[in-house]
Coordinates of C-alpha atoms in Angstrom, one line a residue:
Chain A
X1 CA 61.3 122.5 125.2
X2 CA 63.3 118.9 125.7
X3 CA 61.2 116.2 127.1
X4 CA 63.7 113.6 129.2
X5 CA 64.1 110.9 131.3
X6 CA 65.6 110.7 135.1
X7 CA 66.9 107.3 136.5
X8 CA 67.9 107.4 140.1
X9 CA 70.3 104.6 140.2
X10 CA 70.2 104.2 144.1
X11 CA 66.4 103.3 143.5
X12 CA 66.9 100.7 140.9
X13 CA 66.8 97.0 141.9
X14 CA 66.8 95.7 138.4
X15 CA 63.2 93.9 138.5
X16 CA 62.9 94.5 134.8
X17 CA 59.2 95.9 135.4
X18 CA 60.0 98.7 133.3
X19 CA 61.2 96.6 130.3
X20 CA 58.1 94.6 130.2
X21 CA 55.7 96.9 130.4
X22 CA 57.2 98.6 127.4
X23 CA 57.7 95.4 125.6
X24 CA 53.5 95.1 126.2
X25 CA 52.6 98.0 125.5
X26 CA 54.7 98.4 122.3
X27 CA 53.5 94.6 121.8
X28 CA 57.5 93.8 121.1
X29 CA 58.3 90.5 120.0
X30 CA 60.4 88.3 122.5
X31 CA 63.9 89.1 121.1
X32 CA 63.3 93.1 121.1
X33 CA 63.3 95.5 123.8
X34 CA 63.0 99.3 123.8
X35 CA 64.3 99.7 127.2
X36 CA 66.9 97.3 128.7
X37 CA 67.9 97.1 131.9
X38 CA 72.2 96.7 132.6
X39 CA 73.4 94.9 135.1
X40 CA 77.2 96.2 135.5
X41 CA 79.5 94.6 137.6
X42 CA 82.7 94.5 138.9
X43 CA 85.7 94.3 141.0
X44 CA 86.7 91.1 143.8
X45 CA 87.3 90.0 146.9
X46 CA 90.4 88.4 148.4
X47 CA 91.3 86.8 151.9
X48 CA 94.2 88.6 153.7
X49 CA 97.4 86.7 155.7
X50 CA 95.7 87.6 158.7
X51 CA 92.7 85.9 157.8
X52 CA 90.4 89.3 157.0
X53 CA 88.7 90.1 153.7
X54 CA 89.3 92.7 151.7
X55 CA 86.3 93.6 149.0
X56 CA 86.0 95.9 146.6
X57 CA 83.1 94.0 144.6
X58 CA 80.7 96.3 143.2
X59 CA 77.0 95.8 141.5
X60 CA 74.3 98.3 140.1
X61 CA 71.7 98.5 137.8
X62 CA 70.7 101.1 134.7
X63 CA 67.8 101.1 133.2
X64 CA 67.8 102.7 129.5
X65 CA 66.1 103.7 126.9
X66 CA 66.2 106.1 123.9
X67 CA 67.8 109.1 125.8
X68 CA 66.3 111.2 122.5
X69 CA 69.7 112.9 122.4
X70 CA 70.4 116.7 121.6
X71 CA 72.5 115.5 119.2
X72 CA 71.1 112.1 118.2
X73 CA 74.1 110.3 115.6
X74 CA 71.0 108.0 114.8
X75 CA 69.3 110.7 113.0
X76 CA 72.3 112.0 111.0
X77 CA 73.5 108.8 110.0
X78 CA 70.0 108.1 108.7
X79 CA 70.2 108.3 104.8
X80 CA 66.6 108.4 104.0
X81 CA 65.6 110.8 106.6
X82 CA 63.5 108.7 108.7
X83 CA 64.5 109.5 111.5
X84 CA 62.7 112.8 113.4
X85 CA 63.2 114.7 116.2
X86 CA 59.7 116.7 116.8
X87 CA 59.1 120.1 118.7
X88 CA 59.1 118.2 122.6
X89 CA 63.0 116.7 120.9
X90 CA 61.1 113.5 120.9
X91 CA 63.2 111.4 118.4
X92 CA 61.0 108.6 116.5
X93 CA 61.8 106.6 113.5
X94 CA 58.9 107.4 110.4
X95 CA 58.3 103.7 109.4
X96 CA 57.5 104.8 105.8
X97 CA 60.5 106.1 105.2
X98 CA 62.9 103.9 107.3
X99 CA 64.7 101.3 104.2
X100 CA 65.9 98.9 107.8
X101 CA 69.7 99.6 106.5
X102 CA 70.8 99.7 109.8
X103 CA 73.1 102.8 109.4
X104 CA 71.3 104.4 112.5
X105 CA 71.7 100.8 114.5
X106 CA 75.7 101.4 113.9
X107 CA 75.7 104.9 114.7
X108 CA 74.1 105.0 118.5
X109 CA 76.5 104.6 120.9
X110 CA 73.9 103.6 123.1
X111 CA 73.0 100.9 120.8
X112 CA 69.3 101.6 120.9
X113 CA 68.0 101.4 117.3
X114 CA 67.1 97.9 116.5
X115 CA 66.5 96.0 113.4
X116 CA 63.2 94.2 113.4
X117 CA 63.6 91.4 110.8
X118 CA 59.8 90.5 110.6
X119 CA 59.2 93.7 109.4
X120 CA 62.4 94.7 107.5
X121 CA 62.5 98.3 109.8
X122 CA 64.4 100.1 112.1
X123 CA 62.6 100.3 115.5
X124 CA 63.2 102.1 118.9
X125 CA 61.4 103.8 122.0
X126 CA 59.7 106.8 120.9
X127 CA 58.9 108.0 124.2
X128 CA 55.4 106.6 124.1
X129 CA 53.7 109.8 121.8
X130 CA 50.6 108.8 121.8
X131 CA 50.6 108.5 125.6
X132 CA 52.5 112.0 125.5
X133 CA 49.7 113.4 123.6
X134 CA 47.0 112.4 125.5
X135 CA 48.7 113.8 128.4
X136 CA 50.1 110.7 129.8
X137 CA 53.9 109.5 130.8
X138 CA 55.7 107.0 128.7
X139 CA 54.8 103.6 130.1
X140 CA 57.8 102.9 131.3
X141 CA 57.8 105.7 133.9
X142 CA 54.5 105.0 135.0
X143 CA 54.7 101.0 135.3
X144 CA 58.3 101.6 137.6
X145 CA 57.4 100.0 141.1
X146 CA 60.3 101.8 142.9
X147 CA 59.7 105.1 141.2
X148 CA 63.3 105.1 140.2
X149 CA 62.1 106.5 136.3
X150 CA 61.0 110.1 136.2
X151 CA 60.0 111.8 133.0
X152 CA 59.0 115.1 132.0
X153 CA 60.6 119.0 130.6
X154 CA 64.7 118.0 130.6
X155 CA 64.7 121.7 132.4
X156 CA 62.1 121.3 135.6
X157 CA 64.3 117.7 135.9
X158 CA 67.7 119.3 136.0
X159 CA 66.1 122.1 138.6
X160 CA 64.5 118.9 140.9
X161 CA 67.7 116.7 140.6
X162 CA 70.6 119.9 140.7
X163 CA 73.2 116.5 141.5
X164 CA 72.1 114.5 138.5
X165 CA 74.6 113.4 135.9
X166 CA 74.0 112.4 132.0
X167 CA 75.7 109.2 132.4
X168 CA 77.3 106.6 134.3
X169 CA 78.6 103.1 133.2
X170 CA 78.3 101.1 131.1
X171 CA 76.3 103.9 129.0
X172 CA 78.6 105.9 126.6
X173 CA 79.5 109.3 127.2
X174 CA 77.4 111.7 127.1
X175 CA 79.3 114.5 125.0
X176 CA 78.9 112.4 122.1
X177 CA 75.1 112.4 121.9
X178 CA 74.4 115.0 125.0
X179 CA 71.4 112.7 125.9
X180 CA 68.2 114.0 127.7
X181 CA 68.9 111.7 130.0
X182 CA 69.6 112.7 134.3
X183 CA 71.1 110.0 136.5
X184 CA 71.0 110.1 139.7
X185 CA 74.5 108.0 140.4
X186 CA 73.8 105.6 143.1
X187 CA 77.8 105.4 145.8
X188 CA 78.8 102.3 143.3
X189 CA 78.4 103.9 140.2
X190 CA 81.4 104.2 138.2
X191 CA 81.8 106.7 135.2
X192 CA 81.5 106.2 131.5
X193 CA 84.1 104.2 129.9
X194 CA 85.3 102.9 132.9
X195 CA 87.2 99.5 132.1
X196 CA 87.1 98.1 136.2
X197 CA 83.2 96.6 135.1
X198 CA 81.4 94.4 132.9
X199 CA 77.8 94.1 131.5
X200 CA 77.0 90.7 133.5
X201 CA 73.7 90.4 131.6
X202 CA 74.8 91.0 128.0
X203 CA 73.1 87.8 126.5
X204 CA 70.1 89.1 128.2
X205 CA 70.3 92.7 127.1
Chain B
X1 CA 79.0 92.3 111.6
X2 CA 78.3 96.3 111.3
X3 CA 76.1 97.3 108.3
X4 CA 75.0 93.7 107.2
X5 CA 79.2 94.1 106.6
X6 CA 79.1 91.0 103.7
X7 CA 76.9 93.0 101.2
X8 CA 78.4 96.0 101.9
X9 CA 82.2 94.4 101.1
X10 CA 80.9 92.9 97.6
X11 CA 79.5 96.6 97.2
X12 CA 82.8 98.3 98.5
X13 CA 84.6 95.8 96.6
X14 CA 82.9 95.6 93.1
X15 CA 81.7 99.0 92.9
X16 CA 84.7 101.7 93.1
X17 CA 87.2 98.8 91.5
X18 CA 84.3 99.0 88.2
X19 CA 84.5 102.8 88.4
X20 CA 88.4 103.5 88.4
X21 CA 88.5 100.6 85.4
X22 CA 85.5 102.4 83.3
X23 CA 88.0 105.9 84.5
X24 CA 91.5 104.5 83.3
X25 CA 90.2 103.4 80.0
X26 CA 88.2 106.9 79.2
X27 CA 91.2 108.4 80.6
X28 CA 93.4 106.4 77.8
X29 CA 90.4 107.3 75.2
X30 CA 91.0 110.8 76.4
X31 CA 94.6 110.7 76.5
X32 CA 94.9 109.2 72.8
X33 CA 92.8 111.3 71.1
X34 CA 94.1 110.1 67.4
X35 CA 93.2 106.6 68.4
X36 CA 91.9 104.5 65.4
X37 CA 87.8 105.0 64.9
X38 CA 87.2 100.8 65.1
X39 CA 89.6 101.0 68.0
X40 CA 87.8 103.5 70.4
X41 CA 84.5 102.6 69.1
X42 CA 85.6 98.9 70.5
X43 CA 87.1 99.8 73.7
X44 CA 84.2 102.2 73.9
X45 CA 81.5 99.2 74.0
X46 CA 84.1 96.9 76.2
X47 CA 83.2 99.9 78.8
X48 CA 80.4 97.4 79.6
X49 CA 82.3 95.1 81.2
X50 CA 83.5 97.4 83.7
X51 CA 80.1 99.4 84.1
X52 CA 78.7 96.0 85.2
X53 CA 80.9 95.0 87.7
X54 CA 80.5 98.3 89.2
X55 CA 76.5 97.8 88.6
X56 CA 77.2 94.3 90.5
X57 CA 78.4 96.0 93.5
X58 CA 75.6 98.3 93.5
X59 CA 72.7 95.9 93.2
X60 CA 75.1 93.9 96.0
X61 CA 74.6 96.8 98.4
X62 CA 70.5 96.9 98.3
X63 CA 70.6 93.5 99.7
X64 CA 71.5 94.8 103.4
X65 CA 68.1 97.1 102.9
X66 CA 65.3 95.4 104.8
X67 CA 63.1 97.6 102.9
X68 CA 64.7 98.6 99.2
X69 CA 61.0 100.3 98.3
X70 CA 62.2 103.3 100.3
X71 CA 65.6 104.2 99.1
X72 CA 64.5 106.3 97.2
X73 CA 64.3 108.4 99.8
X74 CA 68.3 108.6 100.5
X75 CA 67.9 111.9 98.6
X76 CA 66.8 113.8 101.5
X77 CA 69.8 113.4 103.7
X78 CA 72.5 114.4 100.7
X79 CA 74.9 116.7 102.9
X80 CA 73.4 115.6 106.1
X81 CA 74.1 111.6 106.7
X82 CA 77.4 110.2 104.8
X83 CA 75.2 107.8 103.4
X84 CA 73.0 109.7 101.0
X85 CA 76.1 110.9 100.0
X86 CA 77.9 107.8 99.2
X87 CA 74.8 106.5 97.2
X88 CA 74.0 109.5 94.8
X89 CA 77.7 110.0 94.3
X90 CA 77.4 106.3 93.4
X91 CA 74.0 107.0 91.5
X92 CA 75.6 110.2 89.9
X93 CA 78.6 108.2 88.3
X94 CA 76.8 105.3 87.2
X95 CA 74.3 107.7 85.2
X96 CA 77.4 109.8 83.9
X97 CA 78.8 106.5 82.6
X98 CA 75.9 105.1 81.5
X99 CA 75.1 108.1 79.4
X100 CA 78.8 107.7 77.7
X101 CA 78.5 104.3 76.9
X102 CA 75.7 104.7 75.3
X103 CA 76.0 108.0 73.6
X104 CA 79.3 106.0 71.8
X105 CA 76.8 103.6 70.0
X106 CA 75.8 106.3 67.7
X107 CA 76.9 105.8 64.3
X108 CA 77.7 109.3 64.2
X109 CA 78.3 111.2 67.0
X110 CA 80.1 114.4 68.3
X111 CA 83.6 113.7 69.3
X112 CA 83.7 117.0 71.6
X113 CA 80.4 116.3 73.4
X114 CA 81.4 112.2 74.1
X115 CA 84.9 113.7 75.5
X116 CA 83.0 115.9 77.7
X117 CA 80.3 113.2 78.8
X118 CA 83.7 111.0 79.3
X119 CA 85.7 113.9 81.3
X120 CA 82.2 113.6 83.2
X121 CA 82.5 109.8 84.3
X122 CA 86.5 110.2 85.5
X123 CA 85.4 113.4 87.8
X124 CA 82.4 111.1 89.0
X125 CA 84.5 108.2 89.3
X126 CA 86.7 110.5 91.7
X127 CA 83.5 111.7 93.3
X128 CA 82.1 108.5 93.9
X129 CA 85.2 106.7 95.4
X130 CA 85.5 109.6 98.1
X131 CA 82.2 109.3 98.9
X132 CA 82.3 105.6 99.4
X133 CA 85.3 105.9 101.3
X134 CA 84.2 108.5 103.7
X135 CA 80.6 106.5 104.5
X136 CA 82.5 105.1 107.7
X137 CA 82.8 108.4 109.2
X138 CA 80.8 107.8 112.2
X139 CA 82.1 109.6 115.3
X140 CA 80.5 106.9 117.6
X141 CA 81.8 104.2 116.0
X142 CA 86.3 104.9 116.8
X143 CA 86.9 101.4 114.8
X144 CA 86.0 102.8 111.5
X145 CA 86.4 106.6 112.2
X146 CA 89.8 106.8 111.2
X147 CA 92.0 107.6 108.4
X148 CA 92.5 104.2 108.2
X149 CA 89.2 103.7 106.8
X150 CA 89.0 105.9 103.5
X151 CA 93.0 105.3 102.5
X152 CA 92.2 101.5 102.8
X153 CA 89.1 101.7 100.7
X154 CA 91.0 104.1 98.4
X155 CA 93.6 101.8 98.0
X156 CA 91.2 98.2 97.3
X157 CA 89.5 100.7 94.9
X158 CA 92.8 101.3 92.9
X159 CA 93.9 97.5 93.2
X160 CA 90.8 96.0 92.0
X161 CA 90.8 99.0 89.2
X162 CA 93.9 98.5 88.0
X163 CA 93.4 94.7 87.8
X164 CA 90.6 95.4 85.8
X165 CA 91.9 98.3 83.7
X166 CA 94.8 95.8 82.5
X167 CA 92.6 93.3 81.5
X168 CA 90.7 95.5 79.3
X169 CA 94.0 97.6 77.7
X170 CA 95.4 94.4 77.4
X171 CA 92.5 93.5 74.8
X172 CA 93.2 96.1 73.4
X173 CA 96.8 96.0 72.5
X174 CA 99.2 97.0 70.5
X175 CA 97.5 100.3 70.9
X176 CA 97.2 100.1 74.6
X177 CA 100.9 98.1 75.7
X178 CA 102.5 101.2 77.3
X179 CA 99.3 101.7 79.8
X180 CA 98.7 97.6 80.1
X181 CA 102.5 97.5 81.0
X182 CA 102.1 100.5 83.3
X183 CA 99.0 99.2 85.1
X184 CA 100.8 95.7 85.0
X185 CA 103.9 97.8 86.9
X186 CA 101.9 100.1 89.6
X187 CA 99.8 96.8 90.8
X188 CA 102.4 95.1 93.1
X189 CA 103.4 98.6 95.1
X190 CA 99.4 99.5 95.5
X191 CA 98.9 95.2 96.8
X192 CA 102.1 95.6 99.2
X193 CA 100.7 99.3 100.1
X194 CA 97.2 98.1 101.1
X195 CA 98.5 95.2 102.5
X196 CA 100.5 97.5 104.7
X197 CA 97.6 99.7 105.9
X198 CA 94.9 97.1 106.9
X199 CA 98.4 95.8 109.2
X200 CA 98.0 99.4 110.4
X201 CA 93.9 99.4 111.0
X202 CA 94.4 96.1 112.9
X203 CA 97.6 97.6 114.7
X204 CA 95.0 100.6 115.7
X205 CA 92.4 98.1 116.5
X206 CA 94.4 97.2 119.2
X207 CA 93.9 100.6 121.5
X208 CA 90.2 100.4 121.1
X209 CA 87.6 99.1 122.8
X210 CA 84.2 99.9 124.9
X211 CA 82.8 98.5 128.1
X212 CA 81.7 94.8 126.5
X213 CA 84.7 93.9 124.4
X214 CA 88.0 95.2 122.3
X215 CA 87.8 96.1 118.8
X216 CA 90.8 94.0 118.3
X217 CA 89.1 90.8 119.7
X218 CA 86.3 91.3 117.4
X219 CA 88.2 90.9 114.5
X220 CA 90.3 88.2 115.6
X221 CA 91.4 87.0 112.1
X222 CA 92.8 90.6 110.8
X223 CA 96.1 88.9 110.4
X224 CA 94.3 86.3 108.5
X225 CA 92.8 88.4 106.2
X226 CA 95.6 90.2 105.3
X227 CA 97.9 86.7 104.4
X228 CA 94.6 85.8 102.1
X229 CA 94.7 89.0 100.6
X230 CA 98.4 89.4 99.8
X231 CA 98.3 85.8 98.4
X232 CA 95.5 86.2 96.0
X233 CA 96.3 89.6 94.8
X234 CA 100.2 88.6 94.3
X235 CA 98.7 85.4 92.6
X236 CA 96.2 87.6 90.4
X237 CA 98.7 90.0 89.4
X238 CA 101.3 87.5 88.4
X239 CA 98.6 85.5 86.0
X240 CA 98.0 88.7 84.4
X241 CA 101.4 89.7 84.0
X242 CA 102.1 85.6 82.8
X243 CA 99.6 86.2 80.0
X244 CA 100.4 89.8 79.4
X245 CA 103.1 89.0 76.0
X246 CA 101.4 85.7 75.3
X247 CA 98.0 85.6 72.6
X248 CA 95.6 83.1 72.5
X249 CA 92.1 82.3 73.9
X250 CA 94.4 80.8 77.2
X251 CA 96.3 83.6 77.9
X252 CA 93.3 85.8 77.8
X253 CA 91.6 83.5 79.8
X254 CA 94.7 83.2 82.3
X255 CA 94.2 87.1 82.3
X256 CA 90.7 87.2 82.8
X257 CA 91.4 84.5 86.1
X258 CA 94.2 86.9 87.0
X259 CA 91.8 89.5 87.3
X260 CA 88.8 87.8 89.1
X261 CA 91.5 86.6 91.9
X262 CA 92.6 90.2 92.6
X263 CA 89.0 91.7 92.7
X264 CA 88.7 88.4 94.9
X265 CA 91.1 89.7 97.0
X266 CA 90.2 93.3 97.0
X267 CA 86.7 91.4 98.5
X268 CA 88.7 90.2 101.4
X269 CA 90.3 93.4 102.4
X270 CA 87.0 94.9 102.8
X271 CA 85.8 92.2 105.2
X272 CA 87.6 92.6 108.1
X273 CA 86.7 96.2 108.3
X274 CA 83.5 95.3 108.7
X275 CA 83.6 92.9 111.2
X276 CA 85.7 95.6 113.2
X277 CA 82.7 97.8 114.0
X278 CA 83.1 98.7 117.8
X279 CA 80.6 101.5 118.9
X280 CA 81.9 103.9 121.5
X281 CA 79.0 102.9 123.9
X282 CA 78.1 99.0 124.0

């Protein structure tokens, strides 16, 4: 069994809720995030000779986290073995082996990993454990005030959400890393590696 | 800068340019078998010099580690992660020449046994230098998985070798002037050679990109890089060959310069690769 998330993009209206919460939970300090909310954009709109407008402007939000990949490059770039994927595919970082050399930072395409400098570590969202263990979502899931995060056996979410995808831009393709990760694609959504967007919020993010 | 990218260029730099020095003069030790006892026992012991620069690099390379304490632990993931791979390679060749070096300082000791410890270093040299140069493998990252990546390192590796190798032959001369002259001879094609394939890495940076920028824009001074490297190497190598025929405490030291400038320049190859890391996400 595959734990995993489910994002229904069409829900989504980029409030951040989900980002916060984790970053109190977790207790993250104010330049790290486990779960980062994209704001892609794209497209223009132009005034025609006969004075009508023609628009093909789009905007939508995705909200991501670790997608604890199938194949997770973050694991077999690690060196030291650190990095774990448990029996739920749960992938966590063990902080007394991790050496913070940043090999599993370069390797996720998602660019999840992050190097905590206080501590000298490699840190990312490890689906909330202890809240799994204790029969409880991840925070994230739980804090989301448009219910647009669901979480729970990658198998019972594919059977709910039959239309979900495992990616949409700006998040990298999925055959990489297959991710445990279901989108539902809200109308603007555009497909990975598209090049007609931007990440508007990439100072933020 | 992908990898804390300046430590890891002094490391990439430094280390494999050490190791194929310490490999072409065992390899001339090897080669010459009825080479005078003071002689090889002397070039023996000058095996320090290149044992430390390589020893440099590696010390260079713990720097990026936020926490050195664990990497000890970089043994687990030998033949999973390139990596582990790249560092005991790197651990297994500085042992094998470490062992050598000082297995020489014997006052007696068995010639067949120091050849074999010595046929040991050159096949970890080898060992080492692939490793090192197929670290970058990373399918998620397309700006350093390509063959661009290992030929280029392959390449700095063999500049910054050679360089090094002359200097210590040319210490050693007249016993050494055919391989001084030789190393002296194969430097310019490898400079003009590397020079030629980072061109082609930043030619290739050019096609990729991901959703937030172009690999190409991210290493906007490639071209840069490549003018600074062909100018210090061609400089280096031409000091060395200046002072190759001249003796004299200048001349060496003209030699010695000659040889800093190309490792120098070796250096600045390697840092534009770093700075090229693109991921294939964001």
């Amino acid at each position: 069994m595959a734990y995993g998330f489910y994002f229904d993009s069409t829900r989504c209206t980029g409030c951040r809720t989900c980002e916060m919460a984790c970053k109190d939970y977790k207790d993250l300090p104010a330049d790290v995030a486990f779960r980062r909310v994209f704001d892609y954009e794209g497209g223009s709109c132009s005034l025609g000779a006969d004075g009508t407008a023609t628009c093909d402007a789009f905007m939508y939000h995705v909200s991501d986290a670790c997608n604890h990949c199938e194949n997770p490059k973050c694991f077999a770039a690690c060196p030291t073995g650190a990095i774990e994927k448990d029996e739920d595919g749960i992938v966590f970082i063990n902080q007394d082996t991790c050496t913070g050399n940043g090999a599993c930072v370069d390797a996720c395409p998602y660019g999840v990993p992050i190097l905590v400098k206080e501590e000298n570590k490699a840190k990312k969202c490890d689906m909330c454990r202890d809240r799994v263990a204790e029969g409880k979502q991840p925070i994230c899931v739980e804090a989301c005030p448009l219910r647009a995060l669901e979480w729970g056996d990658l198998d019972e979410l594919k059977a709910a959400h039959p239309d979900a995808v495992a990616g949409i831009a700006p998040l990298a393709d999925p055959s990489l890393t297959v991710p445990s990760l279901l989108i539902k694609a809200c109308p603007a959504a555009k497909e990975p590696g598209d090049a007609t967007g931007f990440v508007a919020n990439e100072l933020e993010i | 800068m992908g990898f804390s990218g300046g430590s890891l260029a002094v490391f990439t730099a430094l280390a494999p340019a050490g190791a194929v020095a310490f490999a072409l003069t065992t390899m001339y030790l090897l080669v010459h078998r009825d080479t005078a006892a003071a002689v090889r026992d002397r070039m023996n012991h000058a095996l320090i010099v290149p044992l430390a620069v390589a020893w440099a690099g590696f010390i260079a390379s713990a720097t990026h580690l936020g926490t050195p304490a664990n990497a000890l632990h970089a043994v687990e993931g030998i033949g999973r992660s390139p990596l582990s791979n790249e560092v005991a390679a790197v651990v297994a060749f500085l042992f094998a020449a470490g062992v050598y070096w000082l297995y020489t300082f014997k006052l007696t000791y068995s010639r067949r046994f120091a050849n074999t410890l010595a046929v040991a270093s050159v096949v970890a040299c080898a060992a080492m230098v692939a490793m090192v140069a197929l670290a970058y493998s990373v399918p998620t990252v397309p700006s350093w998985d390509t063959w661009h990546a290992p030929v280029n390192l392959g390449l700095a590796a063999l500049v910054g070798g050679v360089s090094l190798g002359a200097s210590i032959m040319r210490a050693f001369r007249p016993e050494t002037g055919r391989w001084h002259a030789c190393a002296l001879k194969a430097l310019p094609p490898l400079i003009v050679v590397l020079a030629g394939m980072m061109a082609c890495h930043a030619l290739f940076l050019t096609g990729i990109s991901n959703n937030v920028a172009s690999a190409a824009d991210v290493v906007p001074s490639y071209v840069v890089s490549i003018v600074v490297f062909s100018a210090l190497a061609s400089t280096g190598w031409f000091m060395q060959r200046k002072s190759a025929k001249a003796a004299g405490l200048r001349a060496c030291a003209v030699d010695v310069c000659g040889c800093v400038l190309v490792l120098s320049s070796v250096l600045v190859s390697r840092l534009p690769f770093y700075a090229s890391y693109l991921s294939a996400g964001f």
